[in-house]
Short mmCIF file of C-alpha atoms in Angstrom, two decimals:
data_model
loop_
_atom_site.label_atom_id
_atom_site.label_comp_id
_atom_site.label_asym_id
_atom_site.label_seq_id
_atom_site.Cartn_x
_atom_site.Cartn_y
_atom_site.Cartn_z
CA MET A 23 42.73 -17.54 -8.83
CA ILE A 24 43.41 -14.54 -6.61
CA SER A 25 47.03 -14.34 -5.43
CA ALA A 26 48.73 -12.72 -2.45
CA SER A 27 52.21 -11.65 -1.39
CA ILE A 28 53.22 -11.42 2.28
CA ILE A 29 55.93 -9.01 3.44
CA ALA A 30 57.15 -9.19 7.04
CA VAL A 31 59.03 -6.02 7.98
CA GLY A 32 61.66 -6.03 10.70
CA SER A 33 65.42 -6.19 11.02
CA GLU A 34 64.93 -8.49 14.02
CA LEU A 35 63.37 -11.03 11.62
CA MET A 36 66.27 -10.72 9.18
CA ARG A 37 68.78 -11.40 11.97
CA GLY A 38 66.91 -14.43 13.25
CA LYS A 39 66.19 -12.84 16.63
CA MET A 40 62.45 -13.33 16.24
CA ASP A 41 60.29 -15.90 14.44
CA ASP A 42 57.98 -14.69 11.67
CA THR A 43 54.74 -16.15 13.02
CA ASN A 44 52.66 -13.45 11.32
CA SER A 45 53.48 -14.72 7.83
CA THR A 46 52.69 -18.30 8.81
CA PHE A 47 49.30 -17.25 10.16
CA LEU A 48 48.56 -15.16 7.06
CA ALA A 49 49.60 -17.94 4.66
CA ARG A 50 47.26 -20.42 6.33
CA TRP A 51 44.48 -17.85 6.54
CA PHE A 52 44.78 -16.94 2.86
CA GLU A 53 44.67 -20.61 1.87
CA SER A 54 41.50 -21.11 3.90
CA LYS A 55 39.92 -18.29 1.88
CA GLY A 56 40.92 -19.69 -1.52
CA ILE A 57 43.74 -17.18 -2.08
CA LYS A 58 47.09 -18.49 -3.29
CA VAL A 59 50.23 -17.08 -1.67
CA ILE A 60 52.90 -16.68 -4.36
CA ASN A 61 55.51 -14.62 -2.46
CA ARG A 62 56.56 -14.50 1.17
CA ILE A 63 59.56 -12.38 2.16
CA ASN A 64 61.24 -10.59 5.08
CA VAL A 65 62.74 -7.12 4.66
CA GLU A 66 64.71 -4.87 6.98
CA ASP A 67 63.48 -1.59 8.46
CA THR A 68 64.58 0.81 5.71
CA VAL A 69 62.49 2.70 3.19
CA ASP A 70 64.46 1.40 0.22
CA ALA A 71 64.38 -2.24 1.38
CA ILE A 72 60.61 -2.03 1.84
CA ARG A 73 60.13 -0.32 -1.52
CA ARG A 74 62.16 -3.03 -3.26
CA GLY A 75 60.24 -5.70 -1.36
CA VAL A 76 56.92 -4.31 -2.55
CA GLU A 77 58.25 -4.14 -6.11
CA LEU A 78 59.37 -7.76 -5.92
CA CYS A 79 55.95 -8.85 -4.65
CA SER A 80 53.87 -6.67 -6.97
CA ASN A 81 52.94 -9.57 -9.28
CA ALA A 82 50.22 -10.57 -6.79
CA ASP A 83 46.68 -9.22 -6.54
CA ILE A 84 47.04 -8.56 -2.81
CA ILE A 85 50.24 -7.26 -1.22
CA ILE A 86 50.06 -7.33 2.57
CA SER A 87 52.69 -6.39 5.15
CA THR A 88 53.08 -6.73 8.89
CA GLY A 89 55.24 -4.57 11.12
CA GLY A 90 56.79 -1.11 10.97
CA LEU A 91 53.73 1.06 11.66
CA GLY A 92 54.73 2.24 15.13
CA PRO A 93 56.01 5.62 16.41
CA THR A 94 59.80 5.11 16.23
CA ASP A 95 62.25 6.25 13.56
CA ASP A 96 62.63 2.74 12.12
CA ASP A 97 58.86 2.30 11.67
CA VAL A 98 58.96 3.22 7.97
CA THR A 99 56.69 0.65 6.30
CA ARG A 100 54.17 3.26 5.18
CA ASP A 101 57.06 5.34 3.74
CA GLY A 102 58.40 2.37 1.77
CA PHE A 103 54.98 1.57 0.31
CA ALA A 104 54.38 5.26 -0.49
CA ALA A 105 57.71 5.38 -2.34
CA TYR A 106 56.70 2.40 -4.48
CA LEU A 107 53.15 3.66 -5.11
CA GLY A 108 54.25 7.22 -5.83
CA VAL A 109 51.70 8.70 -3.44
CA ASP A 110 52.00 11.17 -0.59
CA LEU A 111 51.40 10.44 3.07
CA VAL A 112 48.88 12.76 4.69
CA PHE A 113 48.00 13.36 8.33
CA ASN A 114 44.58 12.05 9.40
CA GLU A 115 43.14 14.07 12.27
CA ASP A 116 40.40 11.55 13.09
CA SER A 117 42.95 8.77 13.44
CA TRP A 118 45.13 10.97 15.63
CA GLN A 119 42.23 11.71 17.97
CA ASP A 120 41.55 7.97 18.27
CA ILE A 121 45.18 7.44 19.28
CA VAL A 122 45.01 10.28 21.84
CA LYS A 123 41.84 8.83 23.37
CA LEU A 124 43.50 5.42 23.70
CA PHE A 125 46.50 6.92 25.53
CA ILE A 126 44.19 8.80 27.89
CA LYS A 127 42.12 5.67 28.53
CA ARG A 128 45.24 3.65 29.37
CA ASN A 129 46.77 6.53 31.35
CA TYR A 130 49.94 6.43 29.21
CA PRO A 131 52.14 9.51 28.66
CA MET A 132 51.70 10.85 25.12
CA ALA A 133 54.87 11.42 23.08
CA GLN A 134 54.57 13.54 19.95
CA SER A 135 56.33 10.80 17.98
CA ASN A 136 53.04 8.90 18.06
CA LYS A 137 51.73 11.33 15.45
CA ARG A 138 53.51 9.36 12.73
CA GLN A 139 50.99 6.55 13.35
CA ALA A 140 48.20 8.85 12.12
CA PHE A 141 49.65 9.26 8.62
CA MET A 142 47.92 7.48 5.75
CA PHE A 143 48.15 7.28 1.96
CA LYS A 144 46.51 10.14 0.11
CA ASN A 145 43.21 8.73 -1.21
CA GLY A 146 43.79 5.66 0.94
CA HIS A 147 42.01 4.35 4.02
CA MET A 148 42.68 3.35 7.62
CA ILE A 149 41.97 -0.05 9.19
CA PRO A 150 40.93 0.30 12.85
CA ASN A 151 43.07 -1.39 15.50
CA SER A 152 41.12 -2.24 18.65
CA ASN A 153 44.14 -3.60 20.51
CA GLY A 154 46.88 -1.06 19.86
CA THR A 155 47.76 2.47 18.84
CA ALA A 156 48.87 1.83 15.24
CA PRO A 157 45.98 1.55 12.77
CA GLY A 158 46.37 -0.44 9.59
CA LEU A 159 46.24 1.08 6.11
CA TYR A 160 45.05 0.04 2.69
CA TYR A 161 45.29 1.46 -0.80
CA LYS A 162 43.83 0.33 -4.11
CA SER A 163 45.79 0.78 -7.33
CA ASP A 164 45.56 -0.91 -10.75
CA ASN A 165 43.20 -3.64 -9.48
CA LYS A 166 45.66 -4.44 -6.70
CA LEU A 167 45.11 -4.10 -2.98
CA PHE A 168 47.94 -2.95 -0.70
CA ILE A 169 47.34 -3.68 2.99
CA LEU A 170 49.62 -2.64 5.87
CA LEU A 171 49.12 -4.10 9.36
CA PRO A 172 50.93 -3.60 12.68
CA GLY A 173 53.41 -6.24 13.81
CA PRO A 174 52.16 -7.52 17.20
CA PRO A 175 50.10 -10.70 16.58
CA HIS A 176 47.55 -9.84 19.28
CA GLU A 177 46.81 -6.69 17.25
CA ASN A 178 46.94 -7.89 13.65
CA LYS A 179 45.16 -11.26 13.99
CA PRO A 180 41.81 -9.74 15.02
CA MET A 181 42.25 -7.19 12.21
CA ILE A 182 42.84 -9.97 9.67
CA VAL A 183 39.86 -12.12 10.59
CA ASP A 184 37.52 -9.13 10.83
CA SER A 185 38.44 -5.96 8.91
CA VAL A 186 40.74 -7.51 6.31
CA TYR A 187 38.26 -10.29 5.58
CA ARG A 188 35.44 -7.78 5.06
CA LEU A 189 37.70 -5.63 2.88
CA LEU A 190 38.68 -8.56 0.66
CA ASN A 191 35.11 -9.80 0.44
CA GLU A 192 33.69 -6.38 -0.44
CA SER A 193 36.47 -5.84 -3.01
CA GLY A 194 35.72 -9.13 -4.76
CA PHE A 195 39.01 -10.82 -3.85
CA ILE A 196 37.40 -13.86 -2.19
CA LYS A 197 36.01 -15.91 -5.05
CA GLY A 198 37.33 -19.46 -4.84
CA ALA A 199 38.51 -22.30 -2.62
CA ILE A 200 41.73 -24.22 -2.14
CA ASN A 201 40.74 -27.80 -1.42
CA SER A 202 43.44 -29.58 0.53
CA LYS A 203 43.87 -33.03 2.04
CA VAL A 204 46.84 -33.75 4.29
CA PHE A 205 48.44 -37.03 5.35
CA ARG A 206 51.49 -37.86 7.47
CA ILE A 207 54.13 -40.32 6.29
CA TYR A 208 56.57 -41.95 8.70
CA ASP A 209 59.97 -43.58 8.10
CA SER A 210 60.29 -42.30 4.50
CA GLY A 211 61.90 -39.17 3.08
CA GLU A 212 60.61 -36.67 0.55
CA SER A 213 62.82 -37.99 -2.25
CA THR A 214 61.54 -41.55 -1.76
CA ILE A 215 57.95 -40.35 -1.98
CA ALA A 216 58.66 -38.16 -5.00
CA ASP A 217 60.27 -41.08 -6.86
CA LEU A 218 57.33 -43.31 -6.01
CA PHE A 219 54.74 -40.79 -7.19
CA SER A 220 56.59 -40.01 -10.42
CA SER A 221 54.92 -43.03 -12.01
CA VAL A 222 51.49 -41.37 -11.71
CA ASN A 223 50.31 -39.11 -14.52
CA ASN A 224 48.65 -36.43 -12.42
CA GLN A 225 45.98 -34.56 -14.36
CA TYR A 226 43.75 -33.62 -11.44
CA PHE A 227 45.62 -31.93 -8.60
CA ASP A 228 47.08 -28.46 -9.02
CA GLU A 229 49.73 -29.23 -6.45
CA ILE A 230 51.12 -32.27 -4.65
CA GLY A 231 53.60 -31.28 -1.96
CA TYR A 232 55.87 -33.12 0.47
CA TYR A 233 57.10 -31.16 3.47
CA PHE A 234 59.32 -32.48 6.24
CA SER A 235 57.92 -31.61 9.66
CA ASN A 236 60.17 -30.84 12.60
CA GLU A 237 58.22 -33.55 14.43
CA GLY A 238 59.90 -36.19 12.29
CA TYR A 239 57.37 -37.06 9.59
CA VAL A 240 56.64 -35.94 6.02
CA GLU A 241 53.43 -34.03 5.40
CA LEU A 242 51.79 -35.00 2.12
CA HIS A 243 49.48 -32.32 0.70
CA PHE A 244 47.02 -32.69 -2.16
CA ARG A 245 45.62 -29.36 -3.42
CA LYS A 246 42.95 -28.55 -5.96
CA TYR A 247 41.87 -25.00 -6.79
CA SER A 248 38.16 -24.57 -7.41
CA LEU A 249 35.28 -22.14 -7.12
CA HIS A 250 33.63 -24.55 -4.71
CA ASP A 251 34.49 -26.76 -1.75
CA ILE A 252 35.14 -30.20 -3.29
CA VAL A 253 37.43 -31.76 -0.68
CA ASP A 254 35.04 -34.63 0.08
CA SER A 255 33.77 -35.14 -3.45
CA LYS A 256 34.02 -38.60 -5.00
CA GLU A 257 36.39 -37.36 -7.70
CA PHE A 258 38.71 -35.68 -5.16
CA ILE A 259 38.87 -38.79 -2.96
CA GLU A 260 39.45 -41.15 -5.89
CA ALA A 261 42.30 -38.93 -7.11
CA TYR A 262 44.31 -39.04 -3.87
CA ARG A 263 43.48 -42.70 -3.25
CA VAL A 264 45.68 -43.55 -6.26
CA TYR A 265 48.69 -42.18 -4.38
CA LEU A 266 47.75 -43.76 -1.06
CA HIS A 267 47.52 -47.12 -2.80
CA LEU A 268 51.14 -46.71 -3.92
CA LEU A 269 52.17 -46.10 -0.32
CA GLU A 270 50.27 -49.17 0.83
CA ILE A 271 51.69 -51.61 -1.73
CA ASN A 272 55.19 -50.36 -0.90
CA ALA A 273 54.59 -50.84 2.85
CA ILE A 274 55.01 -47.12 3.59
CA TYR A 275 53.19 -46.19 6.77
CA TYR A 276 50.91 -43.15 6.69
CA THR A 277 48.11 -41.64 8.74
CA GLU A 278 45.54 -38.92 8.26
CA ASN A 279 46.51 -35.48 9.50
CA LYS A 280 46.46 -36.22 13.21
CA SER A 281 49.20 -37.09 15.65
CA ILE A 282 50.15 -40.74 15.72
CA SER A 283 49.94 -40.68 19.52
CA GLU A 284 46.29 -39.60 19.22
CA ILE A 285 45.61 -42.66 17.07
CA VAL A 286 47.19 -44.89 19.72
CA PHE A 287 45.33 -43.13 22.53
CA ASN A 288 42.00 -43.66 20.75
CA LYS A 289 42.76 -47.35 20.22
CA LEU A 290 43.69 -47.82 23.86
CA HIS A 291 40.60 -45.97 25.02
CA LYS A 292 38.32 -47.98 22.75
CA SER A 293 39.92 -51.25 23.88
CA LYS A 294 39.82 -50.17 27.55
CA MET A 295 43.51 -51.03 27.88
CA THR A 296 46.20 -49.30 29.90
CA ILE A 297 49.83 -48.72 28.99
CA THR A 298 53.15 -47.84 30.58
CA PHE A 299 56.57 -46.91 29.20
CA ALA A 300 60.02 -47.87 30.45
CA GLU A 301 62.37 -45.42 28.77
CA SER A 302 66.11 -45.09 28.71
CA CYS A 303 67.53 -43.20 25.70
CA THR A 304 64.34 -41.16 25.14
CA GLY A 305 64.31 -39.76 28.68
CA GLY A 306 60.53 -39.46 28.92
CA ALA A 307 59.83 -38.28 25.35
CA VAL A 308 57.50 -41.21 24.64
CA SER A 309 55.42 -40.56 27.76
CA ALA A 310 55.38 -36.83 27.01
CA GLU A 311 54.03 -37.48 23.53
CA LEU A 312 51.15 -39.61 24.82
CA VAL A 313 50.11 -37.16 27.53
CA LYS A 314 49.53 -34.43 24.93
CA ASN A 315 46.14 -36.07 24.43
CA PRO A 316 43.28 -34.90 26.71
CA GLY A 317 41.83 -37.68 28.84
CA VAL A 318 45.03 -39.72 28.76
CA SER A 319 44.69 -40.64 32.45
CA SER A 320 42.13 -43.26 31.40
CA VAL A 321 44.82 -45.26 29.56
CA PHE A 322 48.21 -44.18 30.97
CA ASN A 323 49.17 -45.59 34.36
CA GLY A 324 52.62 -44.01 34.41
CA GLY A 325 56.16 -44.54 33.24
CA ILE A 326 59.76 -44.73 34.38
CA ASN A 327 62.88 -43.01 33.06
CA SER A 328 65.34 -45.78 33.80
CA TYR A 329 68.32 -43.99 32.32
CA SER A 330 71.03 -45.48 34.52
CA ASN A 331 71.74 -49.16 35.04
CA HIS A 332 71.25 -48.60 38.77
CA VAL A 333 67.62 -47.54 38.19
CA LYS A 334 67.11 -50.33 35.67
CA SER A 335 68.15 -52.95 38.21
CA HIS A 336 67.14 -51.50 41.60
CA ILE A 337 63.80 -49.89 40.69
CA LEU A 338 62.67 -51.51 37.46
CA GLY A 339 64.02 -54.90 38.52
CA VAL A 340 66.19 -55.81 35.53
CA ASP A 341 68.55 -58.62 36.53
CA SER A 342 72.00 -57.09 37.07
CA LYS A 343 73.58 -60.18 35.50
CA ILE A 344 71.71 -59.45 32.24
CA LEU A 345 72.98 -55.88 32.29
CA GLU A 346 76.54 -57.05 32.91
CA LYS A 347 76.46 -59.73 30.22
CA TYR A 348 74.47 -58.05 27.43
CA GLY A 349 74.59 -54.34 28.29
CA ALA A 350 71.82 -51.77 28.64
CA VAL A 351 71.27 -51.58 24.88
CA SER A 352 70.28 -55.14 24.11
CA GLU A 353 67.30 -57.34 23.37
CA GLU A 354 67.64 -59.13 26.68
CA THR A 355 67.54 -55.88 28.67
CA VAL A 356 64.52 -54.32 26.93
CA ARG A 357 62.58 -57.58 27.28
CA GLU A 358 63.15 -57.49 31.04
CA MET A 359 62.27 -53.79 31.14
CA ALA A 360 58.95 -54.36 29.35
CA ILE A 361 57.94 -57.36 31.47
CA ASN A 362 58.81 -55.66 34.75
CA ALA A 363 57.12 -52.38 33.76
CA VAL A 364 53.80 -54.18 33.25
CA ARG A 365 54.12 -55.70 36.71
CA LEU A 366 55.28 -52.48 38.37
CA PHE A 367 52.51 -50.28 36.93
CA GLU A 368 49.83 -52.97 36.65
CA SER A 369 49.20 -52.14 32.99
CA ASP A 370 47.92 -54.20 30.08
CA ILE A 371 50.64 -53.05 27.68
CA SER A 372 54.18 -51.81 28.11
CA VAL A 373 56.89 -50.50 25.82
CA ALA A 374 60.59 -50.42 26.67
CA VAL A 375 63.27 -48.53 24.74
CA SER A 376 67.01 -48.45 25.25
CA GLY A 377 69.52 -47.07 22.80
CA ILE A 378 72.52 -44.90 21.98
CA ALA A 379 71.28 -41.44 21.00
CA GLY A 380 74.80 -40.06 20.59
CA PRO A 381 76.85 -38.27 19.65
CA ASP A 382 79.19 -40.41 21.76
CA GLY A 383 78.94 -43.90 23.21
CA GLY A 384 78.79 -45.99 20.06
CA SER A 385 80.95 -48.90 18.97
CA GLU A 386 81.33 -51.13 15.94
CA GLU A 387 78.99 -53.67 17.51
CA LYS A 388 76.58 -51.06 18.87
CA PRO A 389 76.74 -47.90 16.72
CA VAL A 390 75.29 -44.51 17.56
CA GLY A 391 71.62 -44.55 16.62
CA LEU A 392 71.04 -48.18 17.67
CA VAL A 393 67.78 -48.55 19.60
CA TRP A 394 66.19 -51.71 20.99
CA PHE A 395 62.41 -51.83 21.47
CA ALA A 396 60.26 -54.30 23.40
CA TYR A 397 56.45 -54.35 23.27
CA TYR A 398 54.58 -56.37 25.89
CA ILE A 399 51.04 -56.99 24.64
CA ASN A 400 48.60 -59.84 25.20
CA GLY A 401 51.15 -61.70 27.32
CA THR A 402 53.78 -61.72 24.57
CA VAL A 403 56.97 -59.68 24.22
CA ILE A 404 57.97 -58.51 20.74
CA ALA A 405 61.56 -57.23 20.54
CA GLU A 406 62.89 -55.21 17.60
CA LYS A 407 65.91 -53.07 16.86
CA GLU A 408 66.65 -50.17 14.53
CA VAL A 409 69.64 -47.99 13.72
CA PHE A 410 68.51 -44.40 13.17
CA ASN A 411 70.48 -41.72 11.36
CA GLY A 412 70.68 -38.14 12.58
CA ASP A 413 71.79 -36.20 15.62
CA ARG A 414 70.76 -36.87 19.21
CA VAL A 415 67.47 -34.94 18.96
CA ARG A 416 66.55 -36.70 15.72
CA VAL A 417 67.30 -40.16 17.13
CA ILE A 418 65.06 -39.49 20.14
CA GLN A 419 62.34 -38.12 17.88
CA ARG A 420 62.46 -41.04 15.46
CA THR A 421 62.48 -43.51 18.35
CA THR A 422 59.36 -41.90 19.79
CA ASN A 423 57.59 -41.95 16.42
CA ARG A 424 58.53 -45.60 15.91
CA VAL A 425 57.00 -46.57 19.26
CA PHE A 426 53.64 -45.07 18.34
CA LYS A 427 53.77 -46.37 14.80
CA ARG A 428 54.23 -49.93 16.03
CA LEU A 429 51.64 -49.53 18.78
CA SER A 430 49.09 -48.38 16.20
CA GLN A 431 49.78 -51.61 14.30
CA LEU A 432 49.85 -53.94 17.31
CA ILE A 433 46.85 -52.79 19.33
#
């Protein structure tokens, strides 16, 4: 299988002042073309750092970089690659004239420093850039392809999907497929899943990966490298069904690779039911998650952020005596919240949440992370509680995910 290395050049990336979205885009794009990414690194804006980065990544068939092709003194990516390749950089008059024409067209003043953008590898080639002044470069050596692209995403993305794709295709580097199936697992960690799957003697998939998403679930990836697209073949499906069966018999909740709120939205829409949320500790996060889905107005009547006890009692209508006796974080309170929310918003279903997201406010009886849930559905209230680990953001996130997980089971 053809392999690729991705090098993102920029001291701002090394210092964490900017996110490396270029490498993420490239990694996904390469996978879609059946090319396996084996290295992905960031290097600072020095010739030696770039040279060493290329050397480190030279075990791949394709070495591609983003950034460092501009007109300033720290734009030295071409110099670093030239140092590794042992080739000279030569001035390309045609490229320079293209740059001059672009400056004239945009009515920009022309600084002579822009000439450095017209240098290319001797016996190499330029890659046209329709959205900026810095063209890309490529060079072939020892059956390897070295590709240099500018850093701005609005410039390099069109170059990748057009010029780079044609270059790879014409050079014979696109010759396979990475077949991948993705699922989302909730309320279980990577180590739990790994232990569970260790009982399976995998002789089919080339890779089974578990990756924790910042949205609070684990992504489960099944990958098979092939010359053809086999993702929906009987053999491929039967192979991953073995693992899904293990999740099912161990009561581990999973979905296909779509948001859990989308699943709930589709169920509500199909059932022609409406919903409302009465939120306390989540502060609107549950409602915000549902409204990410287009067309949500057909199922979502509205919600209330009843964060304070005053709002819970005076607007949502929770009996003040219940709040005084049991507290805001209690079964009795969330039951009242759910019942009154249905009445207030004239919905078929309601969900109420109240908890202690932290980091302060907990006690021995009611620790940080305690959340009470109430689901009003079909005239019945189901109350549940959970104690979540993690910081404030994680507790809110896990509470939101739990709401949609349970709704997908109850509707």
